[in-house]
């Protein structure tokens, strides 16, 4: 995948797109460029994987759903491979390889049919080299919206 030059206009377009339904015309008018410039730059940023436009939800507003953060300590130093493996597990919104107490931080969505017990027993138990896990249930999030994936 090629890279996109991150200049002030690309950053301004990304900021405008936080309101995902804002038209390219409105963004162009606000940034004083042509609509075609905005469209072209958005398409290039999407093609290179820099930008993704998707619907995000406040999981707290969906009944019987829970957002959980899980810290994972591994028995291996191959954190990137394990991070990729965890990224394919049901319910996982995101995986981050981090420094500090844990090797990975997972953001996971659960619902009535698929909860923490199923996640650990059916999914995590299949992944080798997991030393320990610590679960943090999100009771209240601020500015926290995620793609709905369960």
mmCIF file of N, CA and C in Angstrom:
data_model
loop_
_atom_site.group_PDB
_atom_site.id
_atom_site.type_symbol
_atom_site.label_atom_id
_atom_site.label_comp_id
_atom_site.label_asym_id
_atom_site.label_seq_id
_atom_site.Cartn_x
_atom_site.Cartn_y
_atom_site.Cartn_z
ATOM 1 N N UNK A 1 0.832 -1.176 0.000
ATOM 2 C CA UNK A 1 0.000 0.000 0.000
ATOM 3 C C UNK A 1 0.882 1.247 0.000
ATOM 4 N N UNK A 2 0.628 2.166 -0.902
ATOM 5 C CA UNK A 2 1.407 3.396 -0.916
ATOM 6 C C UNK A 2 0.940 4.325 0.201
ATOM 7 N N UNK A 3 1.741 5.309 0.482
ATOM 8 C CA UNK A 3 1.430 6.245 1.559
ATOM 9 C C UNK A 3 0.902 7.547 0.976
ATOM 10 N N UNK A 4 0.154 8.255 1.782
ATOM 11 C CA UNK A 4 -0.387 9.548 1.395
ATOM 12 C C UNK A 4 0.368 10.607 2.186
ATOM 13 N N UNK A 5 0.699 11.696 1.514
ATOM 14 C CA UNK A 5 1.325 12.810 2.211
ATOM 15 C C UNK A 5 0.280 13.437 3.138
ATOM 16 N N UNK A 6 0.620 13.535 4.401
ATOM 17 C CA UNK A 6 -0.300 14.121 5.375
ATOM 18 C C UNK A 6 0.024 15.608 5.477
ATOM 19 N N UNK A 7 -0.751 16.403 4.767
ATOM 20 C CA UNK A 7 -0.559 17.849 4.832
ATOM 21 C C UNK A 7 -1.734 18.476 5.579
ATOM 22 N N UNK A 8 -1.700 19.773 5.729
ATOM 23 C CA UNK A 8 -2.740 20.465 6.495
ATOM 24 C C UNK A 8 -4.123 20.310 5.869
ATOM 25 N N UNK A 9 -4.205 20.253 4.548
ATOM 26 C CA UNK A 9 -5.506 20.093 3.896
ATOM 27 C C UNK A 9 -6.078 18.697 4.178
ATOM 28 N N UNK A 10 -5.245 17.656 4.083
ATOM 29 C CA UNK A 10 -5.733 16.309 4.406
ATOM 30 C C UNK A 10 -6.214 16.244 5.849
ATOM 31 N N UNK A 11 -5.474 16.823 6.768
ATOM 32 C CA UNK A 11 -5.895 16.828 8.174
ATOM 33 C C UNK A 11 -7.205 17.600 8.360
ATOM 34 N N UNK A 12 -7.345 18.713 7.662
ATOM 35 C CA UNK A 12 -8.579 19.503 7.763
ATOM 36 C C UNK A 12 -9.771 18.709 7.214
ATOM 37 N N UNK A 13 -9.565 17.990 6.116
ATOM 38 C CA UNK A 13 -10.635 17.162 5.544
ATOM 39 C C UNK A 13 -11.030 16.073 6.531
ATOM 40 N N UNK A 14 -10.051 15.420 7.127
ATOM 41 C CA UNK A 14 -10.332 14.361 8.106
ATOM 42 C C UNK A 14 -11.133 14.922 9.274
ATOM 43 N N UNK A 15 -10.760 16.098 9.758
ATOM 44 C CA UNK A 15 -11.497 16.712 10.868
ATOM 45 C C UNK A 15 -12.938 17.007 10.465
ATOM 46 N N UNK A 16 -13.135 17.491 9.252
ATOM 47 C CA UNK A 16 -14.492 17.780 8.771
ATOM 48 C C UNK A 16 -15.322 16.501 8.657
ATOM 49 N N UNK A 17 -14.669 15.395 8.343
ATOM 50 C CA UNK A 17 -15.376 14.130 8.166
ATOM 51 C C UNK A 17 -15.777 13.478 9.491
ATOM 52 N N UNK A 18 -15.392 14.072 10.614
ATOM 53 C CA UNK A 18 -15.867 13.537 11.898
ATOM 54 C C UNK A 18 -17.390 13.535 11.926
ATOM 55 N N UNK A 19 -17.981 14.492 11.217
ATOM 56 C CA UNK A 19 -19.426 14.459 10.995
ATOM 57 C C UNK A 19 -19.606 13.705 9.685
ATOM 58 N N UNK A 20 -19.710 12.391 9.772
ATOM 59 C CA UNK A 20 -19.621 11.506 8.616
ATOM 60 C C UNK A 20 -20.587 11.779 7.486
ATOM 61 N N UNK A 21 -21.681 12.458 7.752
ATOM 62 C CA UNK A 21 -22.661 12.708 6.700
ATOM 63 C C UNK A 21 -22.465 14.060 6.025
ATOM 64 N N UNK A 22 -21.436 14.778 6.391
ATOM 65 C CA UNK A 22 -21.182 16.078 5.776
ATOM 66 C C UNK A 22 -20.757 15.862 4.321
ATOM 67 N N UNK A 23 -21.364 16.595 3.424
ATOM 68 C CA UNK A 23 -21.084 16.410 1.998
ATOM 69 C C UNK A 23 -19.711 16.974 1.628
ATOM 70 N N UNK A 24 -19.161 16.426 0.562
ATOM 71 C CA UNK A 24 -17.889 16.934 0.055
ATOM 72 C C UNK A 24 -18.024 18.400 -0.345
ATOM 73 N N UNK A 25 -19.184 18.778 -0.841
ATOM 74 C CA UNK A 25 -19.428 20.175 -1.239
ATOM 75 C C UNK A 25 -19.308 21.095 -0.028
ATOM 76 N N UNK A 26 -19.948 20.733 1.076
ATOM 77 C CA UNK A 26 -19.873 21.561 2.290
ATOM 78 C C UNK A 26 -18.445 21.642 2.827
ATOM 79 N N UNK A 27 -17.750 20.523 2.775
ATOM 80 C CA UNK A 27 -16.350 20.518 3.231
ATOM 81 C C UNK A 27 -15.514 21.414 2.324
ATOM 82 N N UNK A 28 -15.707 21.295 1.016
ATOM 83 C CA UNK A 28 -14.951 22.106 0.058
ATOM 84 C C UNK A 28 -15.212 23.597 0.283
ATOM 85 N N UNK A 29 -16.475 23.954 0.478
ATOM 86 C CA UNK A 29 -16.806 25.361 0.712
ATOM 87 C C UNK A 29 -16.124 25.866 1.977
ATOM 88 N N UNK A 30 -16.177 25.071 3.018
ATOM 89 C CA UNK A 30 -15.588 25.479 4.299
ATOM 90 C C UNK A 30 -14.067 25.629 4.202
ATOM 91 N N UNK A 31 -13.424 24.741 3.441
ATOM 92 C CA UNK A 31 -11.964 24.761 3.327
ATOM 93 C C UNK A 31 -11.473 25.589 2.145
ATOM 94 N N UNK A 32 -12.413 26.146 1.387
ATOM 95 C CA UNK A 32 -12.102 27.000 0.238
ATOM 96 C C UNK A 32 -11.264 26.280 -0.819
ATOM 97 N N UNK A 33 -11.702 25.061 -1.142
ATOM 98 C CA UNK A 33 -11.117 24.289 -2.237
ATOM 99 C C UNK A 33 -12.274 23.737 -3.060
ATOM 100 N N UNK A 34 -11.967 23.058 -4.159
ATOM 101 C CA UNK A 34 -13.047 22.517 -4.979
ATOM 102 C C UNK A 34 -13.561 21.201 -4.391
ATOM 103 N N UNK A 35 -14.806 20.903 -4.729
ATOM 104 C CA UNK A 35 -15.396 19.633 -4.296
ATOM 105 C C UNK A 35 -14.591 18.463 -4.852
ATOM 106 N N UNK A 36 -14.098 18.593 -6.089
ATOM 107 C CA UNK A 36 -13.297 17.542 -6.699
ATOM 108 C C UNK A 36 -11.998 17.303 -5.927
ATOM 109 N N UNK A 37 -11.406 18.366 -5.403
ATOM 110 C CA UNK A 37 -10.189 18.225 -4.596
ATOM 111 C C UNK A 37 -10.479 17.395 -3.352
ATOM 112 N N UNK A 38 -11.572 17.703 -2.681
ATOM 113 C CA UNK A 38 -11.943 16.952 -1.477
ATOM 114 C C UNK A 38 -12.198 15.492 -1.831
ATOM 115 N N UNK A 39 -12.987 15.258 -2.869
ATOM 116 C CA UNK A 39 -13.315 13.885 -3.277
ATOM 117 C C UNK A 39 -12.047 13.107 -3.628
ATOM 118 N N UNK A 40 -11.175 13.713 -4.398
ATOM 119 C CA UNK A 40 -9.944 13.058 -4.815
ATOM 120 C C UNK A 40 -9.065 12.701 -3.612
ATOM 121 N N UNK A 41 -8.934 13.639 -2.694
ATOM 122 C CA UNK A 41 -8.091 13.393 -1.520
ATOM 123 C C UNK A 41 -8.703 12.333 -0.605
ATOM 124 N N UNK A 42 -10.002 12.383 -0.411
ATOM 125 C CA UNK A 42 -10.658 11.366 0.422
ATOM 126 C C UNK A 42 -10.472 9.994 -0.203
ATOM 127 N N UNK A 43 -10.691 9.882 -1.509
ATOM 128 C CA UNK A 43 -10.524 8.594 -2.182
ATOM 129 C C UNK A 43 -9.100 8.071 -2.052
ATOM 130 N N UNK A 44 -8.117 8.942 -2.199
ATOM 131 C CA UNK A 44 -6.721 8.515 -2.083
ATOM 132 C C UNK A 44 -6.412 8.083 -0.654
ATOM 133 N N UNK A 45 -6.900 8.827 0.334
ATOM 134 C CA UNK A 45 -6.661 8.448 1.731
ATOM 135 C C UNK A 45 -7.324 7.113 2.047
ATOM 136 N N UNK A 46 -8.495 6.864 1.464
ATOM 137 C CA UNK A 46 -9.172 5.582 1.686
ATOM 138 C C UNK A 46 -8.448 4.450 0.966
ATOM 139 N N UNK A 47 -7.999 4.699 -0.245
ATOM 140 C CA UNK A 47 -7.302 3.676 -1.018
ATOM 141 C C UNK A 47 -6.015 3.218 -0.335
ATOM 142 N N UNK A 48 -5.339 4.124 0.348
ATOM 143 C CA UNK A 48 -4.076 3.774 1.005
ATOM 144 C C UNK A 48 -4.267 3.256 2.427
ATOM 145 N N UNK A 49 -5.495 3.249 2.898
ATOM 146 C CA UNK A 49 -5.758 2.737 4.242
ATOM 147 C C UNK A 49 -5.596 3.752 5.351
ATOM 148 N N UNK A 50 -5.290 4.996 5.010
ATOM 149 C CA UNK A 50 -5.152 6.032 6.030
ATOM 150 C C UNK A 50 -6.497 6.388 6.646
ATOM 151 N N UNK A 51 -7.534 6.431 5.823
ATOM 152 C CA UNK A 51 -8.849 6.889 6.254
ATOM 153 C C UNK A 51 -9.889 5.813 5.982
ATOM 154 N N UNK A 52 -10.779 5.650 6.942
ATOM 155 C CA UNK A 52 -11.908 4.741 6.793
ATOM 156 C C UNK A 52 -13.138 5.501 7.263
ATOM 157 N N UNK A 53 -14.164 5.509 6.458
ATOM 158 C CA UNK A 53 -15.406 6.184 6.836
ATOM 159 C C UNK A 53 -16.423 5.095 7.131
ATOM 160 N N UNK A 54 -16.899 5.073 8.393
ATOM 161 C CA UNK A 54 -17.867 4.050 8.764
ATOM 162 C C UNK A 54 -18.777 4.564 9.866
ATOM 163 N N UNK A 55 -19.850 3.854 10.061
ATOM 164 C CA UNK A 55 -20.768 4.190 11.132
ATOM 165 C C UNK A 55 -20.198 3.743 12.468
ATOM 166 N N UNK A 56 -20.311 4.575 13.456
ATOM 167 C CA UNK A 56 -19.841 4.246 14.793
ATOM 168 C C UNK A 56 -21.003 4.398 15.762
ATOM 169 N N UNK A 57 -21.009 3.564 16.797
ATOM 170 C CA UNK A 57 -22.107 3.584 17.747
ATOM 171 C C UNK A 57 -21.602 3.856 19.159
ATOM 172 N N UNK A 58 -22.489 4.416 19.964
ATOM 173 C CA UNK A 58 -22.271 4.521 21.402
ATOM 174 C C UNK A 58 -22.860 3.250 21.975
ATOM 175 N N UNK A 59 -22.013 2.288 22.293
ATOM 176 C CA UNK A 59 -22.463 0.959 22.691
ATOM 177 C C UNK A 59 -23.337 1.002 23.940
ATOM 178 N N UNK A 60 -23.176 2.034 24.764
ATOM 179 C CA UNK A 60 -23.994 2.168 25.978
ATOM 180 C C UNK A 60 -25.470 2.368 25.659
ATOM 181 N N UNK A 61 -25.771 2.832 24.468
ATOM 182 C CA UNK A 61 -27.162 3.075 24.093
ATOM 183 C C UNK A 61 -27.840 1.858 23.473
ATOM 184 N N UNK A 62 -27.094 0.788 23.256
ATOM 185 C CA UNK A 62 -27.669 -0.428 22.677
ATOM 186 C C UNK A 62 -27.931 -1.410 23.821
ATOM 187 N N UNK A 63 -29.186 -1.750 24.036
ATOM 188 C CA UNK A 63 -29.522 -2.638 25.163
ATOM 189 C C UNK A 63 -28.758 -3.964 25.110
ATOM 190 N N UNK A 64 -28.366 -4.430 26.290
ATOM 191 C CA UNK A 64 -27.735 -5.735 26.480
ATOM 192 C C UNK A 64 -26.380 -5.862 25.787
ATOM 193 N N UNK A 65 -25.694 -4.759 25.592
ATOM 194 C CA UNK A 65 -24.357 -4.766 25.015
ATOM 195 C C UNK A 65 -23.380 -4.155 26.019
ATOM 196 N N UNK A 66 -22.144 -4.608 25.967
ATOM 197 C CA UNK A 66 -21.133 -4.135 26.900
ATOM 198 C C UNK A 66 -19.806 -3.983 26.174
ATOM 199 N N UNK A 67 -19.119 -2.905 26.462
ATOM 200 C CA UNK A 67 -17.784 -2.685 25.924
ATOM 201 C C UNK A 67 -16.787 -3.031 27.025
ATOM 202 N N UNK A 68 -15.779 -3.813 26.678
ATOM 203 C CA UNK A 68 -14.795 -4.274 27.643
ATOM 204 C C UNK A 68 -13.402 -4.033 27.076
ATOM 205 N N UNK A 69 -12.491 -3.611 27.937
ATOM 206 C CA UNK A 69 -11.078 -3.477 27.589
ATOM 207 C C UNK A 69 -10.358 -4.635 28.266
ATOM 208 N N UNK A 70 -9.514 -5.337 27.526
ATOM 209 C CA UNK A 70 -8.811 -6.488 28.075
ATOM 210 C C UNK A 70 -7.312 -6.305 27.862
ATOM 211 N N UNK A 71 -6.569 -6.377 28.960
ATOM 212 C CA UNK A 71 -5.113 -6.356 28.901
ATOM 213 C C UNK A 71 -4.611 -7.782 28.785
ATOM 214 N N UNK A 72 -3.728 -8.025 27.829
ATOM 215 C CA UNK A 72 -3.217 -9.370 27.576
ATOM 216 C C UNK A 72 -1.707 -9.391 27.798
ATOM 217 N N UNK A 73 -1.263 -10.300 28.631
ATOM 218 C CA UNK A 73 0.161 -10.540 28.832
ATOM 219 C C UNK A 73 0.497 -11.838 28.116
ATOM 220 N N UNK A 74 1.536 -11.831 27.303
ATOM 221 C CA UNK A 74 1.904 -12.984 26.485
ATOM 222 C C UNK A 74 3.138 -13.696 27.030
ATOM 223 N N UNK A 75 3.277 -14.965 26.665
ATOM 224 C CA UNK A 75 4.465 -15.756 26.996
ATOM 225 C C UNK A 75 5.526 -15.647 25.903
ATOM 226 N N UNK A 76 5.218 -14.933 24.848
ATOM 227 C CA UNK A 76 6.104 -14.805 23.692
ATOM 228 C C UNK A 76 6.417 -13.338 23.441
ATOM 229 N N UNK A 77 7.483 -13.102 22.722
ATOM 230 C CA UNK A 77 7.813 -11.727 22.339
ATOM 231 C C UNK A 77 7.269 -11.376 20.962
ATOM 232 N N UNK A 78 6.588 -12.315 20.333
ATOM 233 C CA UNK A 78 6.020 -12.071 19.005
ATOM 234 C C UNK A 78 4.641 -11.402 19.142
ATOM 235 N N UNK A 79 4.660 -10.195 19.702
ATOM 236 C CA UNK A 79 3.421 -9.472 20.013
ATOM 237 C C UNK A 79 2.636 -9.100 18.761
ATOM 238 N N UNK A 80 3.325 -8.805 17.680
ATOM 239 C CA UNK A 80 2.647 -8.377 16.461
ATOM 240 C C UNK A 80 1.849 -9.532 15.841
ATOM 241 N N UNK A 81 2.432 -10.722 15.832
ATOM 242 C CA UNK A 81 1.724 -11.893 15.321
ATOM 243 C C UNK A 81 0.511 -12.197 16.194
ATOM 244 N N UNK A 82 0.695 -12.134 17.503
ATOM 245 C CA UNK A 82 -0.419 -12.403 18.418
ATOM 246 C C UNK A 82 -1.478 -11.302 18.323
ATOM 247 N N UNK A 83 -1.050 -10.073 18.131
ATOM 248 C CA UNK A 83 -2.005 -8.979 17.953
ATOM 249 C C UNK A 83 -2.876 -9.200 16.736
ATOM 250 N N UNK A 84 -2.255 -9.636 15.657
ATOM 251 C CA UNK A 84 -3.019 -9.933 14.434
ATOM 252 C C UNK A 84 -3.977 -11.093 14.670
ATOM 253 N N UNK A 85 -3.528 -12.106 15.405
ATOM 254 C CA UNK A 85 -4.382 -13.254 15.705
ATOM 255 C C UNK A 85 -5.601 -12.822 16.530
ATOM 256 N N UNK A 86 -5.385 -12.016 17.547
ATOM 257 C CA UNK A 86 -6.495 -11.526 18.363
ATOM 258 C C UNK A 86 -7.439 -10.636 17.551
ATOM 259 N N UNK A 87 -6.920 -9.933 16.561
ATOM 260 C CA UNK A 87 -7.757 -9.020 15.776
ATOM 261 C C UNK A 87 -8.826 -9.762 14.980
ATOM 262 N N UNK A 88 -8.650 -11.063 14.785
ATOM 263 C CA UNK A 88 -9.612 -11.864 14.022
ATOM 264 C C UNK A 88 -10.634 -12.571 14.920
ATOM 265 N N UNK A 89 -10.561 -12.351 16.230
ATOM 266 C CA UNK A 89 -11.461 -13.017 17.164
ATOM 267 C C UNK A 89 -12.810 -12.293 17.198
ATOM 268 N N UNK A 90 -13.877 -13.069 17.290
ATOM 269 C CA UNK A 90 -15.236 -12.519 17.335
ATOM 270 C C UNK A 90 -15.361 -11.485 18.455
ATOM 271 N N UNK A 91 -15.974 -10.367 18.135
ATOM 272 C CA UNK A 91 -16.237 -9.317 19.105
ATOM 273 C C UNK A 91 -15.136 -8.296 19.263
ATOM 274 N N UNK A 92 -13.944 -8.583 18.767
ATOM 275 C CA UNK A 92 -12.807 -7.675 18.945
ATOM 276 C C UNK A 92 -12.927 -6.496 17.982
ATOM 277 N N UNK A 93 -13.019 -5.309 18.560
ATOM 278 C CA UNK A 93 -13.092 -4.078 17.775
ATOM 279 C C UNK A 93 -11.701 -3.636 17.368
ATOM 280 N N UNK A 94 -10.762 -3.689 18.321
ATOM 281 C CA UNK A 94 -9.398 -3.271 18.013
ATOM 282 C C UNK A 94 -8.408 -3.964 18.936
ATOM 283 N N UNK A 95 -7.178 -4.066 18.442
ATOM 284 C CA UNK A 95 -6.065 -4.619 19.204
ATOM 285 C C UNK A 95 -4.919 -3.636 19.066
ATOM 286 N N UNK A 96 -4.281 -3.330 20.191
ATOM 287 C CA UNK A 96 -3.110 -2.458 20.179
ATOM 288 C C UNK A 96 -1.941 -3.163 20.848
ATOM 289 N N UNK A 97 -0.784 -3.150 20.196
ATOM 290 C CA UNK A 97 0.453 -3.620 20.819
ATOM 291 C C UNK A 97 0.975 -2.429 21.613
ATOM 292 N N UNK A 98 1.209 -2.643 22.914
ATOM 293 C CA UNK A 98 1.533 -1.525 23.797
ATOM 294 C C UNK A 98 2.774 -1.811 24.634
ATOM 295 N N UNK A 99 3.279 -0.774 25.259
ATOM 296 C CA UNK A 99 4.345 -0.932 26.239
ATOM 297 C C UNK A 99 3.720 -0.932 27.624
ATOM 298 N N UNK A 100 4.479 -1.367 28.593
ATOM 299 C CA UNK A 100 3.979 -1.343 29.962
ATOM 300 C C UNK A 100 3.596 -2.712 30.465
ATOM 301 N N UNK A 101 2.629 -2.742 31.332
ATOM 302 C CA UNK A 101 2.218 -3.950 32.052
ATOM 303 C C UNK A 101 1.703 -5.054 31.130
ATOM 304 N N UNK A 102 1.050 -4.684 30.045
ATOM 305 C CA UNK A 102 0.481 -5.655 29.109
ATOM 306 C C UNK A 102 1.210 -5.572 27.782
ATOM 307 N N UNK A 103 1.052 -6.635 27.003
ATOM 308 C CA UNK A 103 1.612 -6.649 25.648
ATOM 309 C C UNK A 103 0.592 -6.181 24.628
ATOM 310 N N UNK A 104 -0.688 -6.502 24.896
ATOM 311 C CA UNK A 104 -1.780 -6.133 24.003
ATOM 312 C C UNK A 104 -2.910 -5.529 24.816
ATOM 313 N N UNK A 105 -3.611 -4.595 24.214
ATOM 314 C CA UNK A 105 -4.854 -4.072 24.774
ATOM 315 C C UNK A 105 -5.937 -4.318 23.732
ATOM 316 N N UNK A 106 -7.003 -5.015 24.155
ATOM 317 C CA UNK A 106 -8.119 -5.326 23.259
ATOM 318 C C UNK A 106 -9.326 -4.486 23.639
ATOM 319 N N UNK A 107 -10.079 -4.069 22.665
ATOM 320 C CA UNK A 107 -11.381 -3.445 22.860
ATOM 321 C C UNK A 107 -12.389 -4.432 22.277
ATOM 322 N N UNK A 108 -13.325 -4.917 23.124
ATOM 323 C CA UNK A 108 -14.208 -6.008 22.731
ATOM 324 C C UNK A 108 -15.656 -5.651 23.062
ATOM 325 N N UNK A 109 -16.572 -6.017 22.165
ATOM 326 C CA UNK A 109 -18.008 -5.830 22.392
ATOM 327 C C UNK A 109 -18.634 -7.187 22.704
ATOM 328 N N UNK A 110 -19.467 -7.200 23.753
ATOM 329 C CA UNK A 110 -20.226 -8.395 24.108
ATOM 330 C C UNK A 110 -21.712 -8.070 24.092
ATOM 331 N N UNK A 111 -22.526 -9.128 23.907
ATOM 332 C CA UNK A 111 -23.981 -8.975 23.989
ATOM 333 C C UNK A 111 -24.558 -10.186 24.721
ATOM 334 N N UNK A 112 -25.879 -10.340 24.723
ATOM 335 C CA UNK A 112 -26.505 -11.439 25.464
ATOM 336 C C UNK A 112 -26.084 -12.818 24.961
ATOM 337 N N UNK A 113 -25.874 -12.962 23.671
ATOM 338 C CA UNK A 113 -25.523 -14.259 23.096
ATOM 339 C C UNK A 113 -24.031 -14.555 23.152
ATOM 340 N N UNK A 114 -23.220 -13.539 23.285
ATOM 341 C CA UNK A 114 -21.760 -13.707 23.244
ATOM 342 C C UNK A 114 -21.150 -12.808 24.307
ATOM 343 N N UNK A 115 -20.774 -13.431 25.416
ATOM 344 C CA UNK A 115 -20.253 -12.674 26.544
ATOM 345 C C UNK A 115 -18.812 -13.025 26.866
ATOM 346 N N UNK A 116 -18.367 -12.531 27.993
ATOM 347 C CA UNK A 116 -16.989 -12.723 28.432
ATOM 348 C C UNK A 116 -16.650 -14.207 28.584
ATOM 349 N N UNK A 117 -17.576 -14.983 29.117
ATOM 350 C CA UNK A 117 -17.319 -16.411 29.301
ATOM 351 C C UNK A 117 -17.080 -17.098 27.960
ATOM 352 N N UNK A 118 -17.929 -16.812 26.976
ATOM 353 C CA UNK A 118 -17.758 -17.407 25.645
ATOM 354 C C UNK A 118 -16.457 -16.937 25.001
ATOM 355 N N UNK A 119 -16.153 -15.675 25.182
ATOM 356 C CA UNK A 119 -14.916 -15.107 24.620
ATOM 357 C C UNK A 119 -13.698 -15.859 25.156
ATOM 358 N N UNK A 120 -13.630 -16.018 26.472
ATOM 359 C CA UNK A 120 -12.485 -16.713 27.067
ATOM 360 C C UNK A 120 -12.484 -18.203 26.731
ATOM 361 N N UNK A 121 -13.634 -18.871 26.890
ATOM 362 C CA UNK A 121 -13.689 -20.329 26.725
ATOM 363 C C UNK A 121 -13.592 -20.768 25.266
ATOM 364 N N UNK A 122 -14.245 -20.040 24.363
ATOM 365 C CA UNK A 122 -14.302 -20.478 22.969
ATOM 366 C C UNK A 122 -13.226 -19.854 22.085
ATOM 367 N N UNK A 123 -12.801 -18.665 22.418
ATOM 368 C CA UNK A 123 -11.869 -17.957 21.534
ATOM 369 C C UNK A 123 -10.447 -17.883 22.097
ATOM 370 N N UNK A 124 -10.299 -17.282 23.262
ATOM 371 C CA UNK A 124 -8.965 -17.067 23.824
ATOM 372 C C UNK A 124 -8.283 -18.399 24.134
ATOM 373 N N UNK A 125 -9.047 -19.391 24.557
ATOM 374 C CA UNK A 125 -8.463 -20.697 24.893
ATOM 375 C C UNK A 125 -7.753 -21.340 23.704
ATOM 376 N N UNK A 126 -8.095 -20.949 22.496
ATOM 377 C CA UNK A 126 -7.468 -21.496 21.278
ATOM 378 C C UNK A 126 -6.160 -20.794 20.919
ATOM 379 N N UNK A 127 -5.910 -19.650 21.520
ATOM 380 C CA UNK A 127 -4.715 -18.869 21.173
ATOM 381 C C UNK A 127 -3.573 -19.267 22.099
ATOM 382 N N UNK A 128 -2.479 -19.699 21.511
ATOM 383 C CA UNK A 128 -1.316 -20.124 22.287
ATOM 384 C C UNK A 128 -0.549 -18.917 22.832
ATOM 385 N N UNK A 129 0.220 -19.185 23.876
ATOM 386 C CA UNK A 129 1.147 -18.218 24.474
ATOM 387 C C UNK A 129 0.473 -17.047 25.173
ATOM 388 N N UNK A 130 -0.766 -17.244 25.643
ATOM 389 C CA UNK A 130 -1.409 -16.223 26.465
ATOM 390 C C UNK A 130 -1.064 -16.533 27.917
ATOM 391 N N UNK A 131 -0.383 -15.622 28.565
ATOM 392 C CA UNK A 131 0.021 -15.828 29.962
ATOM 393 C C UNK A 131 -1.093 -15.432 30.918
ATOM 394 N N UNK A 132 -1.652 -14.236 30.718
ATOM 395 C CA UNK A 132 -2.724 -13.781 31.607
ATOM 396 C C UNK A 132 -3.544 -12.704 30.920
ATOM 397 N N UNK A 133 -4.741 -12.490 31.464
ATOM 398 C CA UNK A 133 -5.671 -11.489 30.951
ATOM 399 C C UNK A 133 -6.223 -10.702 32.129
ATOM 400 N N UNK A 134 -6.478 -9.436 31.906
ATOM 401 C CA UNK A 134 -7.168 -8.626 32.906
ATOM 402 C C UNK A 134 -8.275 -7.873 32.196
ATOM 403 N N UNK A 135 -9.471 -7.955 32.762
ATOM 404 C CA UNK A 135 -10.662 -7.400 32.136
ATOM 405 C C UNK A 135 -11.068 -6.101 32.826
ATOM 406 N N UNK A 136 -11.372 -5.090 32.017
ATOM 407 C CA UNK A 136 -11.848 -3.801 32.503
ATOM 408 C C UNK A 136 -13.190 -3.525 31.831
ATOM 409 N N UNK A 137 -14.272 -3.626 32.584
ATOM 410 C CA UNK A 137 -15.600 -3.363 32.040
ATOM 411 C C UNK A 137 -15.780 -1.848 31.965
ATOM 412 N N UNK A 138 -16.185 -1.358 30.811
ATOM 413 C CA UNK A 138 -16.414 0.074 30.632
ATOM 414 C C UNK A 138 -17.831 0.378 31.117
ATOM 415 N N UNK A 139 -17.927 1.078 32.237
ATOM 416 C CA UNK A 139 -19.246 1.464 32.761
ATOM 417 C C UNK A 139 -19.762 2.721 32.100
ATOM 418 N N UNK A 140 -18.866 3.644 31.800
ATOM 419 C CA UNK A 140 -19.246 4.902 31.145
ATOM 420 C C UNK A 140 -18.078 5.361 30.295
ATOM 421 N N UNK A 141 -18.352 5.583 29.026
ATOM 422 C CA UNK A 141 -17.321 6.090 28.133
ATOM 423 C C UNK A 141 -17.659 7.507 27.696
ATOM 424 N N UNK A 142 -16.656 8.300 27.486
ATOM 425 C CA UNK A 142 -16.827 9.670 26.998
ATOM 426 C C UNK A 142 -16.114 9.781 25.659
ATOM 427 N N UNK A 143 -16.823 10.284 24.653
ATOM 428 C CA UNK A 143 -16.280 10.378 23.304
ATOM 429 C C UNK A 143 -15.827 9.013 22.790
ATOM 430 N N UNK A 144 -16.520 7.958 23.195
ATOM 431 C CA UNK A 144 -16.128 6.604 22.841
ATOM 432 C C UNK A 144 -17.210 5.967 21.979
ATOM 433 N N UNK A 145 -16.928 5.903 20.700
ATOM 434 C CA UNK A 145 -17.825 5.254 19.757
ATOM 435 C C UNK A 145 -17.003 4.244 18.976
ATOM 436 N N UNK A 146 -17.649 3.136 18.642
ATOM 437 C CA UNK A 146 -16.953 2.047 17.984
ATOM 438 C C UNK A 146 -17.801 1.511 16.836
ATOM 439 N N UNK A 147 -17.166 0.832 15.859
ATOM 440 C CA UNK A 147 -17.965 0.161 14.840
ATOM 441 C C UNK A 147 -18.714 -1.004 15.484
ATOM 442 N N UNK A 148 -19.922 -1.245 15.056
ATOM 443 C CA UNK A 148 -20.713 -2.352 15.607
ATOM 444 C C UNK A 148 -20.343 -3.617 14.873
ATOM 445 N N UNK A 149 -19.740 -4.582 15.583
ATOM 446 C CA UNK A 149 -19.230 -5.767 14.900
ATOM 447 C C UNK A 149 -19.746 -7.092 15.434
ATOM 448 N N UNK A 150 -20.525 -7.121 16.509
ATOM 449 C CA UNK A 150 -20.965 -8.406 17.075
ATOM 450 C C UNK A 150 -22.104 -8.961 16.253
#
